Amino acid sequence: MTWLPRMRWLLRIFVVCLVGFLAIQVIPYGRDHDNPKSVREPTWDSTQTRTLAMRACFDCHSNLTEYPWYSNVAPVSWALERDVEDGRKVLNFSEWDRPQDTDLAAVVESLEDDEMPPWYYRVLHGDSRLSESESQQLQAGLVRTWTASPPGDS
């Protein structure tokens, strides 16, 4: 009979967690999935560079974010919204008419060091995983694109 009190405690903990999970669903943060208008993209050096950037970067670094179903479930929606907001502040390929809060060297370094896209994004978005060759192509293409069409230049 010693397992019965443990089961009651586990059931109580489960009910409290379930009620808490359901309660946080009413918090609206992270559910506004309206992408801002795309103003201007860079003049890409090639369609290959844009395609690679779309696969690996655009969900957080453009106004063309594709929101998956789980982006409506808190607390995942909160983390996703924070990542998109932060990503767009640092680098936004859809607002190339304004200066960006990062520079080309930092972008290339984050790709070289395999920091971007983040590991947790790659786990959920398999197509964002770039091979070593694709990562090098993206880096070289971004260097050519950024040099020929710097952000903030019209």
Tab-separated table of C-alpha atoms in Angstrom:
chain	number	residue	atom	x	y	z
A	1	MET	CA	0.000	0.000	0.000
A	2	THR	CA	3.004	2.360	0.088
A	3	TRP	CA	2.645	3.043	-3.645
A	4	LEU	CA	-0.867	4.502	-3.197
A	5	PRO	CA	0.270	7.768	-1.482
A	6	ARG	CA	2.977	8.164	-4.137
A	7	MET	CA	0.428	7.732	-6.903
A	8	ARG	CA	-1.788	10.376	-5.319
A	9	TRP	CA	1.126	12.813	-5.201
A	10	LEU	CA	2.033	12.059	-8.798
A	11	LEU	CA	-1.578	12.572	-9.837
A	12	ARG	CA	-1.707	15.902	-7.984
A	13	ILE	CA	1.537	17.039	-9.603
A	14	PHE	CA	0.215	16.014	-13.020
A	15	VAL	CA	-3.059	17.896	-12.489
A	16	VAL	CA	-1.225	21.036	-11.316
A	17	CYS	CA	1.098	20.893	-14.349
A	18	LEU	CA	-1.821	20.330	-16.710
A	19	VAL	CA	-3.803	23.233	-15.240
A	20	GLY	CA	-0.697	25.439	-15.442
A	21	PHE	CA	-0.080	24.433	-19.054
A	22	LEU	CA	-3.680	25.176	-20.000
A	23	ALA	CA	-3.624	28.489	-18.122
A	24	ILE	CA	-0.579	29.807	-19.978
A	25	GLN	CA	-2.313	29.179	-23.296
A	26	VAL	CA	-4.449	32.282	-22.752
A	27	ILE	CA	-1.392	34.562	-22.733
A	28	PRO	CA	-1.395	36.094	-26.230
A	29	TYR	CA	2.366	36.751	-26.591
A	30	GLY	CA	3.915	34.784	-29.429
A	31	ARG	CA	0.760	34.244	-31.442
A	32	ASP	CA	0.836	37.264	-33.748
A	33	HIS	CA	2.018	35.607	-36.922
A	34	ASP	CA	1.568	38.515	-39.272
A	35	ASN	CA	4.830	39.092	-41.068
A	36	PRO	CA	5.727	42.741	-41.618
A	37	LYS	CA	5.847	43.902	-45.191
A	38	SER	CA	9.060	43.061	-47.032
A	39	VAL	CA	10.620	46.341	-48.064
A	40	ARG	CA	13.730	45.412	-50.029
A	41	GLU	CA	15.998	42.385	-50.236
A	42	PRO	CA	19.653	42.642	-51.165
A	43	THR	CA	20.614	42.266	-54.789
A	44	TRP	CA	21.630	38.611	-54.466
A	45	ASP	CA	24.741	37.474	-56.282
A	46	SER	CA	22.894	34.313	-57.369
A	47	THR	CA	19.684	32.399	-56.892
A	48	GLN	CA	21.762	29.712	-55.141
A	49	THR	CA	22.780	32.147	-52.380
A	50	ARG	CA	19.187	33.279	-51.866
A	51	THR	CA	17.952	29.672	-51.813
A	52	LEU	CA	20.522	28.693	-49.177
A	53	ALA	CA	19.713	31.809	-47.128
A	54	MET	CA	16.000	30.998	-47.367
A	55	ARG	CA	16.618	27.475	-46.068
A	56	ALA	CA	18.920	28.404	-43.205
A	57	CYS	CA	18.212	32.043	-42.312
A	58	PHE	CA	14.906	33.478	-43.492
A	59	ASP	CA	12.624	32.173	-40.717
A	60	CYS	CA	14.381	34.428	-38.186
A	61	HIS	CA	16.203	36.929	-40.399
A	62	SER	CA	13.490	38.083	-42.799
A	63	ASN	CA	9.854	39.103	-42.901
A	64	LEU	CA	9.014	35.822	-44.636
A	65	THR	CA	8.841	33.670	-41.505
A	66	GLU	CA	6.918	30.438	-41.925
A	67	TYR	CA	5.284	29.641	-38.588
A	68	PRO	CA	4.788	25.927	-37.795
A	69	TRP	CA	1.757	24.606	-35.911
A	70	TYR	CA	3.608	24.523	-32.587
A	71	SER	CA	4.176	28.276	-32.789
A	72	ASN	CA	0.683	28.588	-31.290
A	73	VAL	CA	1.470	26.544	-28.178
A	74	ALA	CA	2.923	28.311	-25.135
A	75	PRO	CA	5.671	28.336	-23.928
A	76	VAL	CA	7.198	27.324	-27.282
A	77	SER	CA	5.409	30.254	-28.942
A	78	TRP	CA	7.131	32.643	-26.531
A	79	ALA	CA	10.616	31.350	-27.329
A	80	LEU	CA	9.917	31.326	-31.048
A	81	GLU	CA	8.588	34.898	-31.002
A	82	ARG	CA	11.626	36.068	-29.031
A	83	ASP	CA	14.002	34.372	-31.484
A	84	VAL	CA	12.270	35.903	-34.520
A	85	GLU	CA	12.156	39.386	-32.977
A	86	ASP	CA	15.820	39.213	-31.957
A	87	GLY	CA	16.865	37.758	-35.311
A	88	ARG	CA	15.114	40.482	-37.283
A	89	LYS	CA	16.698	43.199	-35.131
A	90	VAL	CA	20.205	41.913	-35.819
A	91	LEU	CA	19.831	41.032	-39.497
A	92	ASN	CA	16.779	41.294	-41.720
A	93	PHE	CA	17.100	40.351	-45.370
A	94	SER	CA	13.629	41.835	-46.011
A	95	GLU	CA	14.629	45.302	-44.816
A	96	TRP	CA	17.902	45.706	-46.661
A	97	ASP	CA	17.159	49.393	-47.153
A	98	ARG	CA	18.192	50.044	-43.533
A	99	PRO	CA	21.591	49.535	-41.886
A	100	GLN	CA	21.764	46.180	-40.105
A	101	ASP	CA	22.806	45.736	-36.469
A	102	THR	CA	25.524	43.280	-37.442
A	103	ASP	CA	28.338	43.254	-39.913
A	104	LEU	CA	29.379	40.828	-42.606
A	105	ALA	CA	32.305	39.436	-40.585
A	106	ALA	CA	29.990	38.473	-37.709
A	107	VAL	CA	27.560	36.769	-40.075
A	108	VAL	CA	30.311	34.761	-41.766
A	109	GLU	CA	31.851	33.863	-38.406
A	110	SER	CA	28.519	32.584	-37.050
A	111	LEU	CA	28.200	30.336	-40.102
A	112	GLU	CA	31.827	29.162	-39.893
A	113	ASP	CA	31.440	28.354	-36.193
A	114	ASP	CA	28.177	26.480	-36.889
A	115	GLU	CA	26.283	28.828	-34.547
A	116	MET	CA	23.677	29.670	-37.156
A	117	PRO	CA	21.142	28.397	-37.558
A	118	PRO	CA	20.984	27.354	-33.884
A	119	TRP	CA	21.115	23.634	-33.137
A	120	TYR	CA	17.545	23.552	-31.768
A	121	TYR	CA	16.246	25.113	-34.988
A	122	ARG	CA	18.108	22.540	-37.092
A	123	VAL	CA	16.606	19.711	-35.031
A	124	LEU	CA	13.060	20.833	-35.889
A	125	HIS	CA	13.809	22.035	-39.432
A	126	GLY	CA	15.903	19.394	-41.148
A	127	ASP	CA	16.047	21.314	-44.422
A	128	SER	CA	17.902	24.140	-42.636
A	129	ARG	CA	20.907	21.878	-42.036
A	130	LEU	CA	23.580	22.882	-44.482
A	131	SER	CA	26.354	20.575	-45.534
A	132	GLU	CA	29.894	21.892	-45.192
A	133	SER	CA	29.911	22.632	-48.909
A	134	GLU	CA	26.565	24.451	-48.749
A	135	SER	CA	27.695	26.472	-45.754
A	136	GLN	CA	30.829	27.544	-47.626
A	137	GLN	CA	28.715	28.439	-50.676
A	138	LEU	CA	26.388	30.507	-48.493
A	139	GLN	CA	29.302	32.293	-46.829
A	140	ALA	CA	30.941	33.130	-50.150
A	141	GLY	CA	27.616	34.189	-51.656
A	142	LEU	CA	26.828	36.429	-48.692
A	143	VAL	CA	30.243	38.070	-48.978
A	144	ARG	CA	29.642	38.790	-52.667
A	145	THR	CA	26.050	39.935	-52.045
A	146	TRP	CA	26.895	42.138	-49.061
A	147	THR	CA	29.878	43.698	-50.840
A	148	ALA	CA	27.941	44.463	-54.026
A	149	SER	CA	24.721	45.469	-52.250
A	150	PRO	CA	25.522	46.733	-48.729
A	151	PRO	CA	22.607	47.186	-46.352
A	152	GLY	CA	21.307	50.718	-46.165
A	153	ASP	CA	22.382	51.611	-49.699
A	154	SER	CA	19.564	52.394	-52.064
